[in-house]
Every structure is written in structure tokens, then in C-alpha cells.
């Protein structure tokens, strides 16, 4: 019964999303700008919730509460600082400037924006290449997650491969048809859905166990979990919390699917409103999902090895249909992140790698052809990631897990380029190359340590990227074809 | 004047980041109304951050980014804002922009 119900709810969600996608398809022009950015027309609610749903993967429902269950709820602080405040500030500092530039010069990707300023196809390809390196395994991880979750949910009736395949096929169909507009609309539905179901889940469980006071007392009563209530622990050190919040916060801003949303706002007012509402929206979601995980540690709930705490708590204290609804929400969270990733991956590949290469051989693409290539790349990308998820290559897993810090290495070179006129092409290229090389080496070579006095290699690499970009820019002269002024002059005076 | 304002908002941003985690409550396990005190602080701080962001969006949006705002001329700001809100996309220069 519960399996049929859960599947019914998930399939119901997919069909609803598909219907929204088809409506969006009817409204979509056959141009790349419309496919990738919904022609820069998103309103406050849609922009806010699409960014929100894209940012929050299954981590919020599965891994996050699991960590809170095992180590205490301090993750709420890390999430609030990185997503709620650091990311919001970057939304202004990087995002607003990017939005102005994108509007003025028609940029669709980050690589395009940098390549144009520094007069360099190489830099453009480098940014796209680095982004795709981190993005591809991350898409694969989502498929692995969806396959595993579906297999567990149906108790093996749907195999891992069939589950991952089903999700992949759906995403291809969806992204190819709907583009950014459809994705943004379903994200909106889904963001609101996640927020409401998590709060209902929290209130439901608390009503069953006698309120927050009783739940916290249960934590304090046990010797094992009493330490959860005091801030900090051997696991949650100050350096670790700061390193994590800073690297992920900056990494998120460089994640292609999030970064491209910086271009998509309909107006300045939309950006202002979204910016102001952001911290509240974040804490509203993180607080209930992570506290449910932490409180579960004091309750009579046993989580099997490798199991997820939230579904077990829900199964224990709420009706089957409700637990299924929340799990459907979590599955949808996974998909709403990966469909956006596919779309962005396609734009980076088509605009920054494919088009400039063809141009070099004298082939100019019409808007229609480019649109066709973009959609084909979505199919190729998703299929390749699916095949990789079946093969389970260890290296790709490591890359996927390290993706946030990998993207974070891009943030300082980009920030310096946006705000410092003296940045040179050689400076930013060296900053990106060296920090990426350092971070990759820390992952794969034993002689490069992964932590420095408690600070992670991710944050050390970010510092390195900053120093190298500035230092190399100071000792080099700008190339003749750099356009030094375009980030600084006549911005906003369209 | 403008530069001072930029520094002020920068400082506000740093304080918002720095105190999102109540470091002064490190090791503290006081529980208030069913939640640890440090968690209440965080929730309140996020609310405060939203309020500060809203105030920033109303009063200083564009500072440090739009060169027109550096001169602190409110009239120029007004016309600039309206042209952005209703930006005429057809008048936008082609990709690549002008060479300086």
C-alpha cells in the first residue's frame, strides 16, 4: 500500500511538473536567451523560489538532518550563514553587477562576461571547462541519489538503474521542452511546497511527542545527546564551521545554475525584494528540517546504517500519505537542482566552447541552430551522466563531493575582475589555474594536505586564487585587446 | 561622502556575517522555550539581516556598482533607476559593447 501510494505521489508530481513545462514550452521563443534565461523576465516570487529550489538539493532533507541526528543541530548555523547571509551579500556584490552587465551586453554565461572583458576566448573556455569539470559529476551524484532513493522507497521493485534512468529520461524531456521558464515555474511550486510540508511535518511530530520543550528535554536527559544543546563540539569547531560556510557560500554563487539566475531577473525591483526576503526564507526551511533530525536523536527512533533519519521519523509519527508527500518533495528537490544544472551545463558548452570553436573555423551559428545544439547537448550530457552513474567511478564521486569548494575557487578571481580595473588577462587566468590546480591536487595527491590548522584546503585555495590574481595583475600589463572599461563605465545608465 | 557610506555598509555586511553564529555563546547550553539560546539568537539574527537588507535596498542600492551613484545626485539616480526598470532592450548595443 505505502509503496503504491508513494509511487503514485511521485508520478503525480512528475506529471504536474510536465504539464507546467508544456505550458512554458508554448510561451518559449526559439532563441538561446529565452531558453537559458527566460529572456530575463523573472518576477520576484519566481526568481526567489527558483533560486531557493535550485540551491537546495536533497541535502536539506537527507544528509543535513542525518548530520544533525549524529552530531547536533549546529548545521543550522552553517546553513544560515552560508546561504542566508554570505550568499545574499554575493547576490548583490556579484549578482547585481552581473545582471547590469548581462542586460547591457547580452551575456548569458559567466565565461562570456569574462571573455568579453579580457578579450580572450581561452579564458572563456577555461571558465567553462572548469565549471563543467565540477558540474558533470555533481549531476551524476543527483542521479545516483535519485536511483538509490527510488530503490529504497519501492523496496527494490524499481532497481537502482531503472530509477536513475526514469529520472534521467524525465529530466531530458523536461529540460529540452521547457527551458528556463518551465524550470523556474516548477521550482516556484516546489519551493513553496517544501516550505509548507517541512513546517507541517515539524508541527505534526512535535504535537505527537509533546512539544519542543519535551523533545529538547529528551535530548538533555541522555548523556550521549546532551552535548547537542551546547554550541560547538569536536565535530563543529569554529574553523570548520567558518571554512564550510565560506567555501560553500562562495561556491554556490559560482555554480552555473545559480550564477545564471543572476542574469534572469526582470527588473531592479525584483532583485531588491528577493535580496531582502532571502535570509528569512532560508532560516524558515533549515530550522524545521535540521531540528527534526536533531530531536530524533533523543526519541525512540533507530536509524539503520546508511539510512536517512527524516523519512524514518515521519513514518513513525505521521500518516503514510504525509510521509510520502515529504519524500516526493525531497525527490523533487533533487530533480529541480539537476534540471537547472543540465540547462546551465548546456549553455556553458554551447556558448563558451562550441560556438567560439566553430567561429574559429568560420562557421557562424544562427539563433535557431544554436537553440537546436543547446537542446541536443542537454540530451548528451544527461545520458553521459546516467552512464557514469551506472559505472560508479570513484574519481567522479570525489569530484562531485568536492564541487562546492571547486566552484568557490572561481569566486575571488571573478570578484577582483569585476571591481578592480587593474586586473589583467594573465592575472585572472593565473588566479583561476593555480587555485584550481592546488585544490585538485589536495583532493588527489597525498603530499598536498587537505587541512591547514583546522582550515580546509578549499578556503586556503580561495586565498591563493585571490593573492595570485592580484599579484600577477600587478606585474603584468593588460593585453591590447582587453576592454578594461566595460565593467566600470556607463553601467546602469542604459 | 559616498565613499564613507560604502565603507559603512561594508562594515554592516561584515558584522552581519560575523555574528550570524553567536561565538560569545560558545559552549553554552542554556535552553529557552524548548530551543537552545544560541539557536534563538541565530533565528533573530536572520530576521535582523532581512530587515537590514531591506533598508539597504531602499536607501543605498547600487552603491559601489553603478558609477552614476558615486556623484550622489539623487536626480540622476532617479532617471537611471527608471531607465533600468523599463530598459528598452532594442536600444541595447550588440554583444561585446563599445570599445573604450
Coordinates of C-alpha atoms in Angstrom, one line a residue:
Chain A
X1 CA 0.0 0.0 0.0
X2 CA 2.6 2.5 1.1
X3 CA 4.8 1.7 -1.9
X4 CA 2.0 2.2 -4.4
X5 CA 1.0 5.4 -2.6
X6 CA 4.5 6.8 -2.6
X7 CA 5.0 6.0 -6.2
X8 CA 1.6 7.4 -7.1
X9 CA 2.5 10.7 -5.3
X10 CA 5.9 10.9 -7.1
X11 CA 4.5 10.1 -10.5
X12 CA 1.7 12.6 -9.8
X13 CA 4.3 15.3 -9.1
X14 CA 6.2 14.4 -12.3
X15 CA 3.1 14.8 -14.4
X16 CA 2.2 18.1 -12.8
X17 CA 5.7 19.4 -13.5
X18 CA 5.4 18.2 -17.1
X19 CA 2.1 20.0 -17.5
X20 CA 3.7 23.2 -16.3
X21 CA 6.7 22.6 -18.6
X22 CA 4.4 22.2 -21.6
X23 CA 2.6 25.5 -20.8
X24 CA 6.1 27.1 -20.6
X25 CA 7.1 25.5 -23.9
X26 CA 4.2 27.2 -25.7
X27 CA 5.4 30.6 -24.4
X28 CA 9.1 30.0 -25.3
X29 CA 10.8 31.7 -28.2
X30 CA 13.3 29.6 -30.2
X31 CA 16.2 31.6 -29.1
X32 CA 19.1 30.8 -26.7
X33 CA 18.4 33.8 -24.5
X34 CA 14.9 32.7 -23.9
X35 CA 15.8 29.0 -23.5
X36 CA 18.6 29.8 -20.9
X37 CA 17.3 32.9 -19.2
X38 CA 13.6 33.1 -19.9
X39 CA 14.5 36.3 -21.7
X40 CA 15.5 38.0 -18.4
X41 CA 11.9 38.4 -17.3
X42 CA 11.5 36.5 -13.9
X43 CA 9.4 38.3 -11.3
X44 CA 10.1 38.4 -7.5
X45 CA 8.3 35.3 -6.4
X46 CA 9.6 33.1 -9.3
X47 CA 13.2 34.4 -9.0
X48 CA 13.2 33.9 -5.2
X49 CA 11.8 30.4 -5.3
X50 CA 13.7 29.2 -8.3
X51 CA 17.0 30.2 -6.8
X52 CA 15.8 28.7 -3.5
X53 CA 14.8 25.4 -5.0
X54 CA 17.9 25.2 -7.2
X55 CA 20.2 25.9 -4.3
X56 CA 18.6 23.3 -2.0
X57 CA 19.2 19.8 -3.1
X58 CA 18.4 16.6 -1.3
X59 CA 20.9 17.7 1.3
X60 CA 18.3 19.7 3.2
X61 CA 16.1 16.6 3.6
X62 CA 18.5 13.7 3.8
X63 CA 22.2 14.4 4.5
X64 CA 21.6 17.6 6.6
X65 CA 19.2 16.0 9.1
X66 CA 21.4 12.9 9.2
X67 CA 24.3 15.0 10.4
X68 CA 22.1 16.9 12.9
X69 CA 21.0 13.5 14.2
X70 CA 24.6 12.3 14.6
X71 CA 26.4 15.5 15.6
X72 CA 23.8 18.1 16.8
X73 CA 21.9 20.9 15.2
X74 CA 24.7 23.4 14.7
X75 CA 24.5 22.8 10.9
X76 CA 21.5 25.3 11.0
X77 CA 24.1 28.0 11.8
X78 CA 26.4 27.0 9.0
X79 CA 23.5 26.9 6.5
X80 CA 22.1 30.2 7.8
X81 CA 25.5 31.9 7.5
X82 CA 26.5 30.5 4.1
X83 CA 23.1 30.5 2.3
X84 CA 21.2 33.1 4.2
X85 CA 23.8 35.9 4.6
X86 CA 27.0 35.2 2.6
X87 CA 25.2 34.2 -0.5
X88 CA 22.7 37.1 -0.2
X89 CA 25.6 39.6 0.0
X90 CA 27.2 37.9 -3.0
X91 CA 23.8 38.2 -4.7
X92 CA 24.3 41.9 -4.5
X93 CA 28.1 42.2 -5.0
X94 CA 28.4 39.7 -7.9
X95 CA 24.8 39.2 -8.9
X96 CA 23.6 42.7 -9.3
X97 CA 26.7 43.8 -11.3
X98 CA 26.4 40.7 -13.4
X99 CA 22.7 41.5 -14.0
X100 CA 23.6 45.0 -15.1
X101 CA 26.3 43.8 -17.4
X102 CA 24.2 41.0 -18.8
X103 CA 21.4 43.4 -19.6
X104 CA 23.7 45.8 -21.3
X105 CA 25.8 43.5 -23.3
X106 CA 23.6 40.4 -23.6
X107 CA 25.7 38.0 -21.7
X108 CA 24.2 34.6 -21.0
X109 CA 27.1 32.8 -19.2
X110 CA 29.9 33.8 -16.8
X111 CA 32.6 32.8 -19.3
X112 CA 31.0 35.1 -21.9
X113 CA 31.1 38.0 -19.4
X114 CA 34.8 37.5 -18.5
X115 CA 35.9 36.5 -22.0
X116 CA 34.5 39.7 -23.4
X117 CA 36.1 42.0 -20.8
X118 CA 39.5 40.3 -21.2
X119 CA 39.3 39.8 -25.0
X120 CA 40.1 36.2 -24.6
X121 CA 38.4 33.0 -26.0
X122 CA 40.9 31.0 -24.0
X123 CA 39.7 32.5 -20.7
X124 CA 36.1 31.9 -21.7
X125 CA 36.9 28.3 -22.5
X126 CA 38.8 27.9 -19.2
X127 CA 35.9 29.1 -17.1
X128 CA 33.5 26.9 -19.0
X129 CA 35.9 23.9 -18.8
X130 CA 36.5 24.3 -15.0
X131 CA 32.7 24.7 -14.4
X132 CA 31.9 21.6 -16.5
X133 CA 34.6 19.6 -14.7
X134 CA 32.8 20.2 -11.4
X135 CA 29.2 20.2 -12.7
X136 CA 29.2 16.9 -14.5
X137 CA 30.0 14.6 -11.5
X138 CA 27.6 16.7 -9.5
X139 CA 24.7 16.0 -11.9
X140 CA 25.8 12.3 -11.7
X141 CA 25.5 12.4 -7.9
X142 CA 21.9 13.6 -8.2
X143 CA 21.1 10.7 -10.5
X144 CA 22.8 8.3 -8.1
X145 CA 20.8 9.8 -5.2
X146 CA 17.5 9.5 -7.1
X147 CA 18.2 5.9 -8.1
X148 CA 19.1 4.9 -4.6
X149 CA 16.1 6.7 -3.1
X150 CA 13.6 5.2 -5.5
X151 CA 15.1 1.7 -5.0
X152 CA 14.8 2.1 -1.2
X153 CA 11.3 3.6 -1.4
X154 CA 9.9 0.7 -3.5
X155 CA 11.9 -1.9 -1.6
X156 CA 13.7 -3.0 -4.7
X157 CA 10.7 -3.2 -7.0
X158 CA 12.3 -0.4 -9.1
X159 CA 16.0 -1.2 -9.5
X160 CA 18.7 1.5 -9.0
X161 CA 19.4 1.6 -12.7
X162 CA 15.7 1.8 -13.6
X163 CA 15.2 4.6 -11.0
X164 CA 18.1 6.6 -12.2
X165 CA 17.1 6.0 -15.8
X166 CA 13.5 7.1 -15.2
X167 CA 14.6 10.4 -13.5
X168 CA 17.1 11.0 -16.4
X169 CA 14.5 10.4 -19.1
X170 CA 12.1 12.7 -17.3
X171 CA 14.7 15.4 -16.9
X172 CA 15.7 15.3 -20.5
X173 CA 12.2 15.5 -21.7
X174 CA 11.5 18.3 -19.3
X175 CA 14.6 20.5 -19.8
X176 CA 14.5 20.1 -23.6
X177 CA 10.9 21.1 -23.8
X178 CA 10.5 23.7 -21.1
X179 CA 13.9 25.6 -20.8
X180 CA 14.4 28.1 -18.1
X181 CA 10.8 29.4 -17.9
X182 CA 9.4 25.9 -17.2
X183 CA 12.1 25.1 -14.7
X184 CA 11.6 28.3 -12.9
X185 CA 7.8 27.8 -12.7
X186 CA 8.1 24.3 -11.3
X187 CA 10.8 25.4 -8.9
X188 CA 8.4 28.0 -7.6
X189 CA 5.7 25.4 -7.0
X190 CA 8.3 23.2 -5.4
X191 CA 10.0 25.8 -3.2
X192 CA 6.6 26.7 -1.7
X193 CA 5.7 23.0 -1.3
X194 CA 9.0 22.2 0.5
X195 CA 8.5 25.1 2.9
X196 CA 4.9 24.2 3.8
X197 CA 5.4 20.4 4.1
X198 CA 8.5 20.8 6.3
X199 CA 6.7 23.1 8.7
X200 CA 3.6 20.8 8.8
X201 CA 6.0 17.8 9.4
X202 CA 7.7 19.7 12.3
X203 CA 4.4 20.7 13.9
X204 CA 2.9 17.2 13.4
X205 CA 5.9 15.4 15.0
X206 CA 6.1 18.0 17.9
X207 CA 2.3 17.6 18.6
X208 CA 2.8 13.8 18.8
X209 CA 5.8 14.0 21.2
X210 CA 4.5 16.8 23.4
X211 CA 6.2 20.0 22.0
X212 CA 9.6 21.4 21.5
X213 CA 10.3 21.5 25.3
X214 CA 9.7 17.8 25.7
X215 CA 11.8 17.0 22.7
X216 CA 14.7 19.1 23.9
X217 CA 14.4 17.6 27.4
X218 CA 14.7 14.2 25.9
X219 CA 18.0 15.3 24.3
X220 CA 19.3 16.7 27.5
X221 CA 18.3 13.6 29.5
X222 CA 20.6 11.3 27.6
X223 CA 24.3 11.5 28.2
X224 CA 25.1 10.9 24.6
X225 CA 23.0 13.7 23.2
X226 CA 23.2 16.3 26.0
X227 CA 26.2 17.9 24.2
X228 CA 23.9 18.6 21.2
X229 CA 22.5 21.6 23.2
X230 CA 25.8 23.4 23.8
X231 CA 27.2 25.4 20.9
X232 CA 30.2 23.8 19.3
X233 CA 31.8 20.3 19.7
X234 CA 34.8 18.3 18.5
X235 CA 33.0 18.0 15.1
X236 CA 31.7 21.6 15.0
X237 CA 34.9 23.6 15.5
X238 CA 34.9 27.3 14.8
X239 CA 37.4 26.9 11.9
X240 CA 35.4 24.1 10.4
X241 CA 32.1 26.0 10.6
X242 CA 33.6 29.1 9.1
X243 CA 35.5 27.2 6.4
X244 CA 32.4 25.3 5.4
X245 CA 30.1 28.3 5.4
X246 CA 32.6 30.5 3.4
X247 CA 33.6 27.9 0.8
X248 CA 30.0 26.7 0.1
X249 CA 28.6 30.2 0.2
X250 CA 31.1 31.4 -2.4
X251 CA 30.9 28.1 -4.3
X252 CA 27.1 28.4 -4.6
X253 CA 27.5 31.8 -6.3
X254 CA 29.8 30.3 -9.0
X255 CA 27.7 27.2 -9.5
X256 CA 26.5 27.7 -13.1
X257 CA 22.8 27.0 -12.4
X258 CA 22.8 29.5 -9.6
X259 CA 25.1 32.0 -11.2
X260 CA 22.9 32.2 -14.4
X261 CA 20.0 33.2 -12.2
X262 CA 21.9 36.4 -11.5
X263 CA 21.1 37.3 -15.2
X264 CA 17.5 36.3 -15.2
X265 CA 15.7 38.9 -13.0
X266 CA 13.1 41.0 -14.8
X267 CA 13.9 44.3 -13.0
X268 CA 15.9 46.0 -10.3
X269 CA 12.9 45.9 -8.0
X270 CA 12.7 42.1 -8.4
X271 CA 16.3 41.9 -7.3
X272 CA 15.9 44.2 -4.3
X273 CA 12.8 42.3 -3.0
X274 CA 14.4 38.9 -3.4
X275 CA 17.6 40.1 -1.7
X276 CA 15.7 41.3 1.4
X277 CA 13.5 38.3 1.7
X278 CA 16.3 35.8 1.3
X279 CA 17.7 35.3 4.9
X280 CA 14.2 34.8 6.3
X281 CA 13.3 32.3 3.6
X282 CA 16.5 30.3 4.3
X283 CA 16.0 30.1 8.1
X284 CA 12.4 29.1 7.6
X285 CA 13.4 26.0 5.8
X286 CA 16.6 25.0 7.6
X287 CA 15.2 25.3 11.1
X288 CA 12.5 22.7 10.9
X289 CA 14.3 20.1 8.8
X290 CA 17.5 20.2 10.8
X291 CA 15.8 20.3 14.2
X292 CA 13.7 17.3 13.2
X293 CA 16.9 15.4 12.6
X294 CA 18.5 16.6 15.9
X295 CA 15.4 15.9 18.0
X296 CA 15.1 12.4 16.5
X297 CA 18.3 11.6 18.4
X298 CA 16.5 11.9 21.7
X299 CA 13.5 10.0 20.6
X300 CA 12.9 6.3 20.3
X301 CA 13.9 6.2 16.7
X302 CA 16.5 3.8 15.3
X303 CA 18.2 4.7 12.0
X304 CA 19.8 1.8 10.2
X305 CA 23.4 2.2 8.9
X306 CA 23.2 4.3 5.7
X307 CA 19.5 5.1 6.3
X308 CA 18.0 8.6 6.3
X309 CA 16.6 9.9 9.6
X310 CA 13.8 12.2 8.3
X311 CA 11.7 9.5 6.4
X312 CA 12.0 7.3 9.5
X313 CA 10.8 10.0 11.9
X314 CA 7.9 10.8 9.6
X315 CA 7.0 7.2 9.2
X316 CA 6.9 6.9 13.0
X317 CA 4.9 10.0 13.8
X318 CA 2.8 10.9 10.8
X319 CA 0.4 9.1 8.5
X320 CA 1.8 7.2 5.5
X321 CA 0.4 9.6 2.9
X322 CA 2.0 12.6 4.5
X323 CA 5.4 10.9 4.8
X324 CA 5.2 10.0 1.2
X325 CA 4.4 13.6 0.3
X326 CA 7.5 14.9 2.0
X327 CA 9.7 12.2 0.3
X328 CA 8.2 13.2 -3.0
X329 CA 9.2 16.8 -2.2
X330 CA 12.7 15.6 -1.5
X331 CA 12.9 13.7 -4.8
X332 CA 11.6 16.8 -6.5
X333 CA 14.3 18.9 -4.7
X334 CA 16.9 16.6 -6.2
X335 CA 15.4 16.9 -9.7
X336 CA 14.9 20.7 -9.5
X337 CA 18.6 21.1 -8.8
X338 CA 19.7 18.8 -11.6
X339 CA 17.4 20.0 -14.3
X340 CA 18.8 23.5 -13.8
X341 CA 22.3 22.1 -13.8
X342 CA 21.7 20.4 -17.1
X343 CA 20.4 23.6 -18.7
X344 CA 23.4 25.6 -17.4
X345 CA 25.9 22.9 -18.4
X346 CA 24.3 23.0 -21.9
X347 CA 24.7 26.8 -22.1
X348 CA 28.4 26.7 -21.0
X349 CA 29.2 24.1 -23.5
X350 CA 27.3 25.6 -26.4
X351 CA 28.1 29.3 -25.9
X352 CA 31.6 29.1 -24.5
X353 CA 33.2 26.0 -26.1
X354 CA 31.2 25.1 -29.2
X355 CA 30.3 28.4 -30.7
X356 CA 33.8 30.0 -30.4
X357 CA 35.4 26.9 -31.8
X358 CA 33.1 26.8 -34.8
X359 CA 33.6 30.6 -35.3
X360 CA 37.4 30.0 -35.5
X361 CA 36.7 27.7 -38.5
X362 CA 34.5 30.4 -40.0
X363 CA 31.1 28.9 -39.1
X364 CA 28.6 31.3 -37.6
X365 CA 25.6 29.8 -35.9
X366 CA 22.1 31.1 -36.4
X367 CA 20.0 31.5 -33.3
X368 CA 17.9 28.6 -34.4
X369 CA 20.8 26.3 -34.9
X370 CA 22.3 27.3 -31.6
X371 CA 19.0 26.6 -29.9
X372 CA 18.9 23.1 -31.5
X373 CA 22.5 22.4 -30.4
X374 CA 21.7 23.6 -26.9
X375 CA 18.8 21.1 -26.6
X376 CA 20.9 18.3 -28.1
X377 CA 23.7 18.9 -25.6
X378 CA 21.2 18.5 -22.8
X379 CA 20.4 15.0 -24.1
X380 CA 24.0 14.1 -24.5
X381 CA 25.0 15.5 -21.1
X382 CA 22.2 13.8 -19.2
X383 CA 22.8 10.5 -20.9
X384 CA 26.6 10.6 -20.3
X385 CA 26.0 11.4 -16.6
X386 CA 23.5 8.5 -16.4
X387 CA 26.0 6.1 -17.9
X388 CA 28.6 7.4 -15.4
X389 CA 26.2 6.9 -12.5
X390 CA 25.8 3.2 -13.5
X391 CA 29.5 2.7 -13.6
X392 CA 30.1 4.4 -10.2
X393 CA 33.6 5.7 -10.9
X394 CA 35.3 6.7 -7.6
X395 CA 37.1 9.7 -9.0
X396 CA 33.8 11.2 -10.2
X397 CA 32.3 10.7 -6.8
X398 CA 35.2 12.6 -5.2
X399 CA 34.9 15.4 -7.7
X400 CA 31.1 15.6 -7.1
X401 CA 31.6 15.8 -3.4
X402 CA 34.2 18.5 -3.7
X403 CA 32.2 20.5 -6.3
X404 CA 31.2 23.4 -3.9
X405 CA 34.8 24.1 -2.9
X406 CA 35.9 23.6 -6.6
X407 CA 33.5 26.3 -7.7
X408 CA 34.4 28.5 -4.8
X409 CA 38.0 28.7 -6.2
X410 CA 36.5 30.8 -9.1
X411 CA 34.9 33.4 -6.9
X412 CA 37.8 35.6 -5.9
X413 CA 39.3 35.9 -9.4
X414 CA 35.8 36.9 -10.7
X415 CA 35.3 39.4 -7.8
X416 CA 38.6 41.0 -8.4
X417 CA 38.0 41.3 -12.1
X418 CA 34.5 42.8 -11.5
X419 CA 35.8 45.5 -9.1
X420 CA 39.5 46.2 -9.8
X421 CA 40.4 47.9 -13.1
X422 CA 44.0 46.8 -13.0
X423 CA 43.1 43.1 -13.3
X424 CA 44.8 41.7 -16.4
X425 CA 44.0 38.7 -18.5
X426 CA 47.2 37.0 -17.3
X427 CA 46.3 37.8 -13.7
X428 CA 42.8 36.3 -13.7
X429 CA 43.9 33.3 -15.9
X430 CA 46.8 32.5 -13.5
X431 CA 44.5 33.0 -10.4
X432 CA 42.0 30.5 -11.8
X433 CA 44.5 28.0 -13.0
X434 CA 46.7 27.9 -9.9
X435 CA 43.8 27.8 -7.3
X436 CA 42.1 25.0 -9.3
X437 CA 45.4 23.1 -9.6
X438 CA 46.1 23.5 -5.9
X439 CA 42.6 22.3 -4.9
X440 CA 42.5 19.4 -7.3
X441 CA 46.0 18.3 -6.0
X442 CA 44.7 18.5 -2.4
X443 CA 42.0 16.0 -3.4
X444 CA 44.1 13.6 -5.3
X445 CA 47.7 13.8 -4.1
X446 CA 48.7 12.8 -0.6
X447 CA 51.6 15.2 -0.4
X448 CA 49.2 18.2 -0.6
X449 CA 47.4 18.3 2.8
X450 CA 43.6 18.7 2.9
X451 CA 43.6 20.9 6.0
X452 CA 45.8 23.7 7.4
X453 CA 45.5 24.3 11.2
X454 CA 41.8 23.4 11.0
X455 CA 41.1 25.4 7.8
X456 CA 40.1 23.4 4.8
X457 CA 42.1 23.2 1.5
X458 CA 39.1 24.8 -0.1
X459 CA 39.4 28.0 1.8
X460 CA 43.2 28.1 1.6
X461 CA 42.8 27.7 -2.2
X462 CA 40.4 30.6 -2.3
X463 CA 43.0 32.8 -0.6
X464 CA 45.6 31.6 -3.1
X465 CA 43.4 32.5 -6.0
X466 CA 42.9 36.0 -4.6
X467 CA 46.6 36.5 -4.0
X468 CA 47.7 35.1 -7.4
X469 CA 45.1 37.1 -9.3
X470 CA 46.2 40.4 -7.7
X471 CA 49.9 39.8 -7.7
X472 CA 50.1 38.6 -11.3
X473 CA 47.9 41.5 -12.4
X474 CA 50.3 43.9 -10.7
X475 CA 53.3 42.7 -12.5
X476 CA 51.8 42.2 -16.0
X477 CA 50.4 44.8 -18.4
X478 CA 47.0 44.5 -20.0
X479 CA 46.8 42.9 -23.4
X480 CA 46.0 45.2 -26.3
X481 CA 42.5 43.7 -26.9
X482 CA 41.3 43.9 -23.3
X483 CA 38.3 46.1 -22.7
X484 CA 39.2 47.5 -19.3
X485 CA 36.4 50.0 -19.0
X486 CA 33.3 47.8 -19.7
X487 CA 32.8 46.8 -16.1
X488 CA 33.0 50.3 -14.9
X489 CA 31.6 52.8 -17.3
X490 CA 28.1 53.7 -18.1
X491 CA 26.8 50.8 -16.1
X492 CA 23.2 51.3 -15.2
X493 CA 22.8 54.3 -17.5
X494 CA 21.3 52.2 -20.3
Chain B
X1 CA 30.6 61.2 1.3
X2 CA 29.7 58.3 -1.0
X3 CA 32.9 56.5 -0.1
X4 CA 32.1 56.8 3.6
X5 CA 28.6 55.4 3.0
X6 CA 30.1 52.5 1.1
X7 CA 32.6 51.8 3.9
X8 CA 29.7 51.9 6.4
X9 CA 27.6 49.4 4.5
X10 CA 30.6 47.2 4.1
X11 CA 31.1 47.2 7.8
X12 CA 27.4 46.4 8.3
X13 CA 27.8 43.4 6.0
X14 CA 30.8 42.1 7.8
X15 CA 29.1 42.4 11.2
X16 CA 26.0 40.6 9.8
X17 CA 28.3 37.7 8.7
X18 CA 30.4 37.7 11.8
X19 CA 27.6 37.4 14.3
X20 CA 25.2 35.0 12.5
X21 CA 26.9 32.4 14.7
X22 CA 26.9 33.7 18.3
X23 CA 30.5 33.0 19.1
X24 CA 30.1 34.6 22.6
X25 CA 27.7 31.7 23.5
X26 CA 30.3 29.1 22.6
X27 CA 29.9 26.0 24.9
X28 CA 26.7 27.5 26.3
X29 CA 23.7 25.1 26.6
X30 CA 21.0 27.3 28.0
X31 CA 17.6 26.3 26.8
X32 CA 14.9 28.9 26.3
X33 CA 11.3 27.8 25.4
X34 CA 12.4 24.5 24.0
X35 CA 15.3 25.6 21.9
X36 CA 19.0 26.4 22.7
X37 CA 19.6 30.1 23.3
X38 CA 22.2 30.2 20.6
X39 CA 19.6 29.0 18.1
X40 CA 17.2 31.7 19.1
X41 CA 20.0 34.2 18.6
X42 CA 20.5 32.9 15.1
X43 CA 16.8 33.0 14.2
X44 CA 16.6 36.6 15.4
X45 CA 19.8 37.5 13.6
X46 CA 18.4 36.2 10.3
X47 CA 15.3 38.3 10.8
X48 CA 17.5 41.3 11.5
X49 CA 19.6 40.5 8.4
X50 CA 16.4 40.6 6.3
X51 CA 15.5 44.0 7.8
X52 CA 19.0 45.4 7.2
X53 CA 19.0 44.1 3.6
X54 CA 15.6 45.7 3.0
X55 CA 16.9 49.0 4.4
X56 CA 19.9 48.8 2.2
X57 CA 17.8 48.0 -0.9
X58 CA 15.7 51.1 -0.2
X59 CA 18.4 53.6 0.7
X60 CA 21.7 52.5 -0.9
X61 CA 21.1 50.0 -3.7
X62 CA 23.6 50.5 -6.5
X63 CA 26.3 51.8 -4.2
X64 CA 29.8 50.6 -5.2
X65 CA 28.4 49.3 -8.5
X66 CA 26.6 52.0 -10.5
X67 CA 29.1 54.7 -11.4
X68 CA 26.2 57.2 -11.7
X69 CA 25.6 56.9 -8.0
X70 CA 29.1 57.9 -7.0
X71 CA 28.3 61.6 -7.5
X72 CA 25.4 61.4 -5.0
X73 CA 23.0 63.1 -7.3
X74 CA 19.6 61.9 -6.5
X75 CA 18.1 63.2 -9.7
X76 CA 20.5 61.2 -11.8
X77 CA 19.7 58.2 -9.7
X78 CA 16.0 58.6 -10.3
X79 CA 16.2 58.7 -14.1
X80 CA 18.8 55.9 -14.1
X81 CA 16.5 53.7 -12.0
X82 CA 13.6 54.2 -14.2
X83 CA 15.5 53.5 -17.4
X84 CA 16.6 50.3 -15.8
X85 CA 13.2 49.3 -14.7
X86 CA 11.8 49.7 -18.1
X87 CA 15.0 49.2 -20.0
X88 CA 14.4 49.4 -23.8
X89 CA 16.1 46.2 -24.9
X90 CA 16.1 47.1 -28.5
X91 CA 18.4 50.1 -27.9
X92 CA 20.9 47.9 -26.2
X93 CA 24.3 47.7 -28.0
X94 CA 25.2 44.4 -29.7
X95 CA 27.1 41.8 -27.6
X96 CA 30.5 42.9 -26.9
X97 CA 29.7 46.6 -26.4
X98 CA 31.8 49.5 -27.4
X99 CA 35.5 49.6 -27.3
X100 CA 36.6 52.1 -24.7

